[in-house]
Coordinates of C-alpha atoms in Angstrom, one line a residue:
X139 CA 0.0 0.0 0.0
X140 CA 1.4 3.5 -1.0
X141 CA 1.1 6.8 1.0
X142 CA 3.7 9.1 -0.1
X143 CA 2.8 11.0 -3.4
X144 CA 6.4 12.7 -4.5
X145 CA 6.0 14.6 -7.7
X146 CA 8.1 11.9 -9.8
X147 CA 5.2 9.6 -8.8
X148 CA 2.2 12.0 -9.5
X149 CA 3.7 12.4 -13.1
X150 CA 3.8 8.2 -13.4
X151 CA 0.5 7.9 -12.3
X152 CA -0.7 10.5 -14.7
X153 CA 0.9 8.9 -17.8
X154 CA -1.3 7.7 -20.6
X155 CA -2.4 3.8 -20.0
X156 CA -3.4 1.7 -22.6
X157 CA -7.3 1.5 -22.0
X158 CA -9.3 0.7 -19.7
X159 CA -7.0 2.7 -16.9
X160 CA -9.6 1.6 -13.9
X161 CA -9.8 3.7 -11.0
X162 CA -11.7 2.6 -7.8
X163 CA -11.9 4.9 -4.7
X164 CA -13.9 4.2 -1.7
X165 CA -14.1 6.0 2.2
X166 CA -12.5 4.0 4.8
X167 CA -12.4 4.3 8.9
X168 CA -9.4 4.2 10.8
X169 CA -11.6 2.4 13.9
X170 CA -14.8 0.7 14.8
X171 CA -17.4 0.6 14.4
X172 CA -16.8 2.6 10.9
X173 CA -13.9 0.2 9.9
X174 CA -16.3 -3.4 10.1
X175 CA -18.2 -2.2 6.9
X176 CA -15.0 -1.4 5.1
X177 CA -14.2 -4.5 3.7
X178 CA -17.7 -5.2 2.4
X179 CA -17.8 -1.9 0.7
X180 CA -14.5 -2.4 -1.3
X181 CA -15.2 -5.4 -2.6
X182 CA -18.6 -4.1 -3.9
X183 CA -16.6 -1.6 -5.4
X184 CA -14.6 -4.0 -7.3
X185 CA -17.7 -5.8 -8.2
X186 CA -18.7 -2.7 -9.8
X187 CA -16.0 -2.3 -11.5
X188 CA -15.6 -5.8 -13.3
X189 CA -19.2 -5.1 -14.4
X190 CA -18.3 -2.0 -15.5
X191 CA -15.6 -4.0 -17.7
X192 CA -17.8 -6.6 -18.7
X193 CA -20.5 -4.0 -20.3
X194 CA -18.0 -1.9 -21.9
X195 CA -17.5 -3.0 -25.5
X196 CA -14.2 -1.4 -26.1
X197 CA -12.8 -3.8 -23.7
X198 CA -11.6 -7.0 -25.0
X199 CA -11.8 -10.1 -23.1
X200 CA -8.2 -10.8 -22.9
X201 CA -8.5 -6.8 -21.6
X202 CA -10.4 -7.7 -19.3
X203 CA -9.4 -10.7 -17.8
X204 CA -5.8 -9.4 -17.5
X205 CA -7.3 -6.2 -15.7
X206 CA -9.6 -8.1 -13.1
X207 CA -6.5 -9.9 -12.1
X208 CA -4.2 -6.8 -11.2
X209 CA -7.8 -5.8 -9.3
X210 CA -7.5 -9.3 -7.5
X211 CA -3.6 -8.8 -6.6
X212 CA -4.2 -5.3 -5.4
X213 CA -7.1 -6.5 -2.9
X214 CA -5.1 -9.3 -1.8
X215 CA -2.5 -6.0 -1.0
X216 CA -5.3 -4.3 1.5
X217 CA -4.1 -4.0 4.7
X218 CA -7.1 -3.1 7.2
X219 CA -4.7 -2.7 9.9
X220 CA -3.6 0.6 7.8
X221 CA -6.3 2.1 7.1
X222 CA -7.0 6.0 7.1
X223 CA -9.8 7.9 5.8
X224 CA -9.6 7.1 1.8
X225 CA -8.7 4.7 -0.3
X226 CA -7.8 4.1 -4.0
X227 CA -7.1 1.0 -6.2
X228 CA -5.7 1.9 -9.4
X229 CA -5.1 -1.0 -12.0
X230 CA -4.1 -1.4 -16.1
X231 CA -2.8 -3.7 -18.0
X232 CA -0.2 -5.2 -16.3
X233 CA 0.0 -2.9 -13.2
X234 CA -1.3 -2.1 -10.5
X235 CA -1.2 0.0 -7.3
X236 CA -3.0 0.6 -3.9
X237 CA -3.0 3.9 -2.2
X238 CA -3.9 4.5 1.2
X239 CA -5.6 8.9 1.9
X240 CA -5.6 10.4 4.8
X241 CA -8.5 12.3 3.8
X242 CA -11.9 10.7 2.7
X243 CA -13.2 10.2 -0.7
X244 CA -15.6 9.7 -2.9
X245 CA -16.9 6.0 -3.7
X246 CA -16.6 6.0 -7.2
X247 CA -15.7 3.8 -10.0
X248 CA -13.8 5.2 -13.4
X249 CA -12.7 3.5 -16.5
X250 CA -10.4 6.0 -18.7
X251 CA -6.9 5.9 -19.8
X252 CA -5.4 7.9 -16.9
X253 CA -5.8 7.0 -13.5
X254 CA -8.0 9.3 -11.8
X255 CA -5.6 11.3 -9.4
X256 CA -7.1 14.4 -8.2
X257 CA -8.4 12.9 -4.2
X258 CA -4.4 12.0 -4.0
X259 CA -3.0 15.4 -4.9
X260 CA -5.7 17.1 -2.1
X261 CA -5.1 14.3 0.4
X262 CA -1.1 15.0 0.0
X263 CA -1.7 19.0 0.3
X264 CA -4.3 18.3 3.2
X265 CA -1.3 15.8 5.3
X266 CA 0.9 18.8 5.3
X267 CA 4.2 16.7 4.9
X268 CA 7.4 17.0 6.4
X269 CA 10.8 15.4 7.3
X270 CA 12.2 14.6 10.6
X271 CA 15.8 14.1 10.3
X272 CA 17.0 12.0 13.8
X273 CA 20.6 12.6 14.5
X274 CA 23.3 10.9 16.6
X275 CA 27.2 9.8 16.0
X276 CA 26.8 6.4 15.0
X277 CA 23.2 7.0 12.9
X278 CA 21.0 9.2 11.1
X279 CA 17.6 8.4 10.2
X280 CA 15.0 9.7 8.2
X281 CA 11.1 10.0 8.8
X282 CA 8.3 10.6 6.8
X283 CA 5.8 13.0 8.7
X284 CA 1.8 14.1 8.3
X285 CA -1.3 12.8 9.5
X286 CA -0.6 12.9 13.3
X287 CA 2.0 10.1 12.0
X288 CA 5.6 9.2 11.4
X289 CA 7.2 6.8 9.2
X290 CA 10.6 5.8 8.5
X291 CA 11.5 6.5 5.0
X292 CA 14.3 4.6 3.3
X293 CA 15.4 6.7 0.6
X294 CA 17.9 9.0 -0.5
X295 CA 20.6 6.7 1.6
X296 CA 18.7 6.8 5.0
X297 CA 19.0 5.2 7.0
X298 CA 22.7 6.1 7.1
X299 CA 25.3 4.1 9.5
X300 CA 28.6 5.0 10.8
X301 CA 30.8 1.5 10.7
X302 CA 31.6 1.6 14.8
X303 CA 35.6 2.1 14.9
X304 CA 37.2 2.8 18.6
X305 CA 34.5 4.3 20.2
X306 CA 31.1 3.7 21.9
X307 CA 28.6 6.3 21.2
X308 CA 26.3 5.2 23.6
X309 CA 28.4 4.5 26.3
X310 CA 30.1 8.6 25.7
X311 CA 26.5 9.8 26.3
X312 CA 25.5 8.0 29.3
X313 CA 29.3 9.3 30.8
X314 CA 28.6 12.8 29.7
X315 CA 31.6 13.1 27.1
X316 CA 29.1 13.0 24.2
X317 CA 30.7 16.4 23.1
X318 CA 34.1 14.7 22.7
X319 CA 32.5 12.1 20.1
X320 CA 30.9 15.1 17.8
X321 CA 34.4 17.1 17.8
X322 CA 35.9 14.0 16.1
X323 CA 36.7 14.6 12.9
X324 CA 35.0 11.4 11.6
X325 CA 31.9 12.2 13.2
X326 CA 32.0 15.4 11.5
X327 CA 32.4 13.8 7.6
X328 CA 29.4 11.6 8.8
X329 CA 27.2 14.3 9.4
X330 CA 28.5 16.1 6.0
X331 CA 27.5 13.3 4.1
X332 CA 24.5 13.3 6.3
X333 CA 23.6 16.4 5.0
X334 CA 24.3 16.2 1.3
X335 CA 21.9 13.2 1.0
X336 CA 19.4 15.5 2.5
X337 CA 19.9 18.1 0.0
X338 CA 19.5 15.6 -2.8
X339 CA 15.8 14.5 -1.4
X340 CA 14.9 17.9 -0.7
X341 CA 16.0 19.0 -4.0
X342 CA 13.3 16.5 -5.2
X343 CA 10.7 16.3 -2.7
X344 CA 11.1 19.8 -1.0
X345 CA 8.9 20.0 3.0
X346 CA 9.6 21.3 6.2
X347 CA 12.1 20.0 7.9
X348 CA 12.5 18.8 11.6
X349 CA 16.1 17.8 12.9
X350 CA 16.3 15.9 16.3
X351 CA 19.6 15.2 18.4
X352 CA 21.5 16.3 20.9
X353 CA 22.6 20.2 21.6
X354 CA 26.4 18.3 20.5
X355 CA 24.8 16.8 17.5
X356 CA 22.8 19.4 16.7
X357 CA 25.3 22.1 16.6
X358 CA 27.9 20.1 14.9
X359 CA 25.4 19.1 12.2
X360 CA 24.5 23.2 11.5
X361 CA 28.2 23.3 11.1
X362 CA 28.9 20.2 8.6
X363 CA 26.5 21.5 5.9
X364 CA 23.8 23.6 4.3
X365 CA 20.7 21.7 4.3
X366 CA 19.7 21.4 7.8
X367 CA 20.4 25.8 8.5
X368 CA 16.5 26.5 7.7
X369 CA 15.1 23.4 9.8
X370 CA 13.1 23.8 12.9
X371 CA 15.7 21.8 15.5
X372 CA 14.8 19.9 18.3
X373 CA 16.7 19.2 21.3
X374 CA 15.9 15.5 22.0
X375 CA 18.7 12.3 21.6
X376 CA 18.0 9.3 21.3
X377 CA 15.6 8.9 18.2
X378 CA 17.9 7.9 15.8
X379 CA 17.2 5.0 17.5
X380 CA 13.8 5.5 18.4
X381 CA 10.5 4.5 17.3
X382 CA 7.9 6.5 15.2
X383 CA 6.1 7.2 18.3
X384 CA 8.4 8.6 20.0
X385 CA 10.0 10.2 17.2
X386 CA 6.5 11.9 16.5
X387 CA 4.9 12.7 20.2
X388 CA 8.6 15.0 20.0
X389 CA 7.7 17.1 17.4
X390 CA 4.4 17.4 17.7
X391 CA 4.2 20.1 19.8
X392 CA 6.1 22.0 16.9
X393 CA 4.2 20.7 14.1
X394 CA 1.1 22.1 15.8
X395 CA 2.3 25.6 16.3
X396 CA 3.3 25.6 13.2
X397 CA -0.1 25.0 11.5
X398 CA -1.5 27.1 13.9
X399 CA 1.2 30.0 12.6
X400 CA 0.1 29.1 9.1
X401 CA -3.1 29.4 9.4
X402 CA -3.1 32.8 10.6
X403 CA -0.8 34.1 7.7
X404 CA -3.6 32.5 5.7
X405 CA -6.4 34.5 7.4
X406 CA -4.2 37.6 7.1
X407 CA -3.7 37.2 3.2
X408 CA -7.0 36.8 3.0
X409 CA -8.3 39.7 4.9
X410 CA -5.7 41.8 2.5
X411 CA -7.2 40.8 -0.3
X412 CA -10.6 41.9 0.7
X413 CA -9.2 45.5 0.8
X414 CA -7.6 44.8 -2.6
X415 CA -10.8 43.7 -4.1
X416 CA -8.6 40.1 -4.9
X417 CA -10.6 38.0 -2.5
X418 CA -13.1 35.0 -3.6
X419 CA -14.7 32.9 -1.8
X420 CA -17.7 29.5 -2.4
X421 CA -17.7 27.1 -4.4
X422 CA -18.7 28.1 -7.2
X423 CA -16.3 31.2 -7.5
X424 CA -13.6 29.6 -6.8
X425 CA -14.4 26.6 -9.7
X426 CA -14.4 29.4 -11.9
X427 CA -11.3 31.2 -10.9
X428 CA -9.7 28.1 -10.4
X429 CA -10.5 27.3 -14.4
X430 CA -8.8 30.5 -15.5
X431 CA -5.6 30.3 -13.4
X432 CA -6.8 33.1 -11.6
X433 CA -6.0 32.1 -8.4
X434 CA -3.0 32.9 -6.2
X435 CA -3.6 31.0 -2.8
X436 CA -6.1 28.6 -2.0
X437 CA -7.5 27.9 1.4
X438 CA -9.6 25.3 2.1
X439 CA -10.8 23.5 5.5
X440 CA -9.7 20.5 6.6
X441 CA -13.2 18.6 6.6
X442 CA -14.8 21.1 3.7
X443 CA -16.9 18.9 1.1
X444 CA -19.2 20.0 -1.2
X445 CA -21.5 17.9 -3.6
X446 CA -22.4 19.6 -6.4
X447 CA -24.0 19.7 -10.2
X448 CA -22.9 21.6 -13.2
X449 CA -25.5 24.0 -14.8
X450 CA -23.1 25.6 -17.3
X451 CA -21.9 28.8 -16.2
X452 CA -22.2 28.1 -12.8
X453 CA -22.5 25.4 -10.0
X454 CA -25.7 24.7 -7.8
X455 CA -25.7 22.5 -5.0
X456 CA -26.8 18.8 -5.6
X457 CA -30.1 17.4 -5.3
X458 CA -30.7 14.1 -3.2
X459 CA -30.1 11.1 -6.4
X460 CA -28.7 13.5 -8.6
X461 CA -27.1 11.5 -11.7
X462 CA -24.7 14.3 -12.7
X463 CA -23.3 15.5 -9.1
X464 CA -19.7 15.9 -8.3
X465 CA -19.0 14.2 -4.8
X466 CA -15.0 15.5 -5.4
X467 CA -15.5 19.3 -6.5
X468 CA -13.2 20.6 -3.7
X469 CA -10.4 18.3 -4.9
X470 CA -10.8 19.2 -8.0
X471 CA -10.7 23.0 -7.4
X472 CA -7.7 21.9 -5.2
X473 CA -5.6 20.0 -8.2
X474 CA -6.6 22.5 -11.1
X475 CA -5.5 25.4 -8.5
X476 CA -2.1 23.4 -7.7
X477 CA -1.2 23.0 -11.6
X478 CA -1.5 26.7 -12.6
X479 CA 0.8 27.5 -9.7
X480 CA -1.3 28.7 -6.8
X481 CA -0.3 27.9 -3.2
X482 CA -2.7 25.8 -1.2
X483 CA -3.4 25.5 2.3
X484 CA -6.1 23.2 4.2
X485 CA -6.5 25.4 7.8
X486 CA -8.5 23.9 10.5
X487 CA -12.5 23.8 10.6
X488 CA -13.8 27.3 11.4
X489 CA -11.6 29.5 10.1
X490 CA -13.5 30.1 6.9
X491 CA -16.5 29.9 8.4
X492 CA -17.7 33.4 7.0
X493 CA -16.6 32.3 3.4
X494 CA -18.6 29.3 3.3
X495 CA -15.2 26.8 3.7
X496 CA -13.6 28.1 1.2
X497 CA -11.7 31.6 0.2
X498 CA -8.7 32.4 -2.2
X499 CA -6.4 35.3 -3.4
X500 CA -7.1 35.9 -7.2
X501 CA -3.8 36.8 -9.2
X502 CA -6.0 39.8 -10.8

């Protein structure tokens, strides 16, 4: 199951597969009693999509057949013990993939020749992702952060080890002479390369960045490199080592001022743009702004969903059994916004509440 959506992936995912491309997404729970229904809803969301194969006449039955078993591999892939709030099952020709959202979707089945990607791109923007870089003499390790969640990532090198020599890092810190061990020039071409690997990721796959260590390791590592100067550092040893619990109940605190920080330079950017006349807000002015490119920064609350139908010119609010309604309009808005550059920012439930859940900056 897949969770991290770096843009080398997003642009795979959105390459041209020979048809049918099927994409099934379905809600999920993370906990009873939500969770006990979940596996009976996916697989009648893979029923429905092997009978949307079956009545589709462009699909051949070797098509078909070779496409109902990458559906079978993926659901043998399902996890429950992983679940979040989304889910989507993506599988072509000889391929497949199952991706696991941290924020819920649509149940929906679609047969195309791209997989349908839009709920992943809002789900990443919504996680607010970072990296947690754990520090000590001996071992560096990288962790993947959002979600209320940590995960060690191996790539880019990490975890990184330092082959032990004639010393005991452990035993230095529990004797105190830990800062002995980080003025050691061996130490100090560890962390270098430490920090050059870093750089490479963040080149690619650019977040905020949390380091952890010791006040020794953390000062020696601002020294060794370039990477790790505009990180948020945290005083705390050990998690090299650690677990991802522990590795995330330390930064939590931080990560939760910092998206309380950010979503009041959202509210202030907004509340500017009132005064410049560049402020939208709803649904449907967004959709529309959104369409033209007009739109600068997009805010958007965390649990803001909107159901609507297309009349044209404008968007009206869905009818109960509506045939034509758009479950996924905000992710939509969100992915459209996102590819004509705008900045996006999910803030936390009731802070748009005079906008309807919704607000931007236009461009012009």
């Amino acid at each position: 199951m897949e969770h991290d959506l770096s843009p080398a992936t997003l642009a795979e995912l959105r390459r041209p597969r020979p048809y049918p491309a099927v994409s099934v997404l379905t809600p999920t729970h993370r906990r009873e009693p939500g969770n006990t229904q979940d596996p009976v809803r996916l697989r009648n969301a893979v029923a429905e999509a092997r009978k949307r194969l079956e009545a589709d006449p462009a699909v051949t039955r070797e098509r078909r057949a070779e496409v109902e078993q990458q559906l079978d591999r993926a659901l043998a892939e399902i996890d429950p013990a992983y679940a979040e709030d989304g889910l989507a099952i993506f599988a072509a020709p000889g391929e497949h993939q199952v991706w696991t959202l941290a924020r819920t979707v649509p149940e929906r089945v679609v047969l195309s020749d791209t997989f349908l990607t839009r709920n992943l791109v809002a789900a990443h923007t919504a996680e607010r992702p970072y990296w947690v870089l754990s520090v000590a003499a001996d071992h560096v390790t990288l962790w993947n952060g959002g979600a209320g969640r940590v995960v060690e990532e191996r790539a880019a090198g990490f975890p990184m080890t330092r082959e032990p020599e004639d010393f005991d890092p452990e035993r230095m810190e529990r004797i105190g002479d830990a800062p002995s061990t980080f003025r050691d020039e061996r130490t100090r071409q560890f962390l270098r390369d430490a920090d050059t690997a870093l750089a490479r990721l963040l080149r690619t796959r650019p977040r905020p960045l949390y380091v952890t260590g010791t006040e020794a390791a953390l000062a020696l590592l601002r020294e060794a490199g370039d990477a790790v100067r505009g990180a948020v550092h945290v005083p705390h040893g050990g998690l090299a080592h650690g677990t991802p619990e522990a590795v995330w109940q330390a930064v939590r605190p931080l990560v939760a001022a910092e998206a309380r920080r950010a979503a009041e330079v959202v509210t202030g950017e907004l509340e500017s743009a009132r005064g410049r006349r560049e402020f939208a807000a709803g649904v449907d002015e967004l959709w529309q702004s959104a369409l033209a490119g007009r739109v600068r920064l997009l805010a958007v609350e965390e649990n803001y969903r909107a159901t609507v139908v297309d009349a044209g010119d404008h968007l009206e609010p869905a009818g109960p059994g509506d045939l034509d309604a758009r479950e996924d309009i905000v992710d939509e808005i969100v992915e459209r916004c996102l590819e004509t550059g705008a900045d996006v920012r999910f803030v936390p439930d009731g802070t748009l509440r005079d906008a309807d859940g919704i607000a931007g900056v236009l461009r012009y």
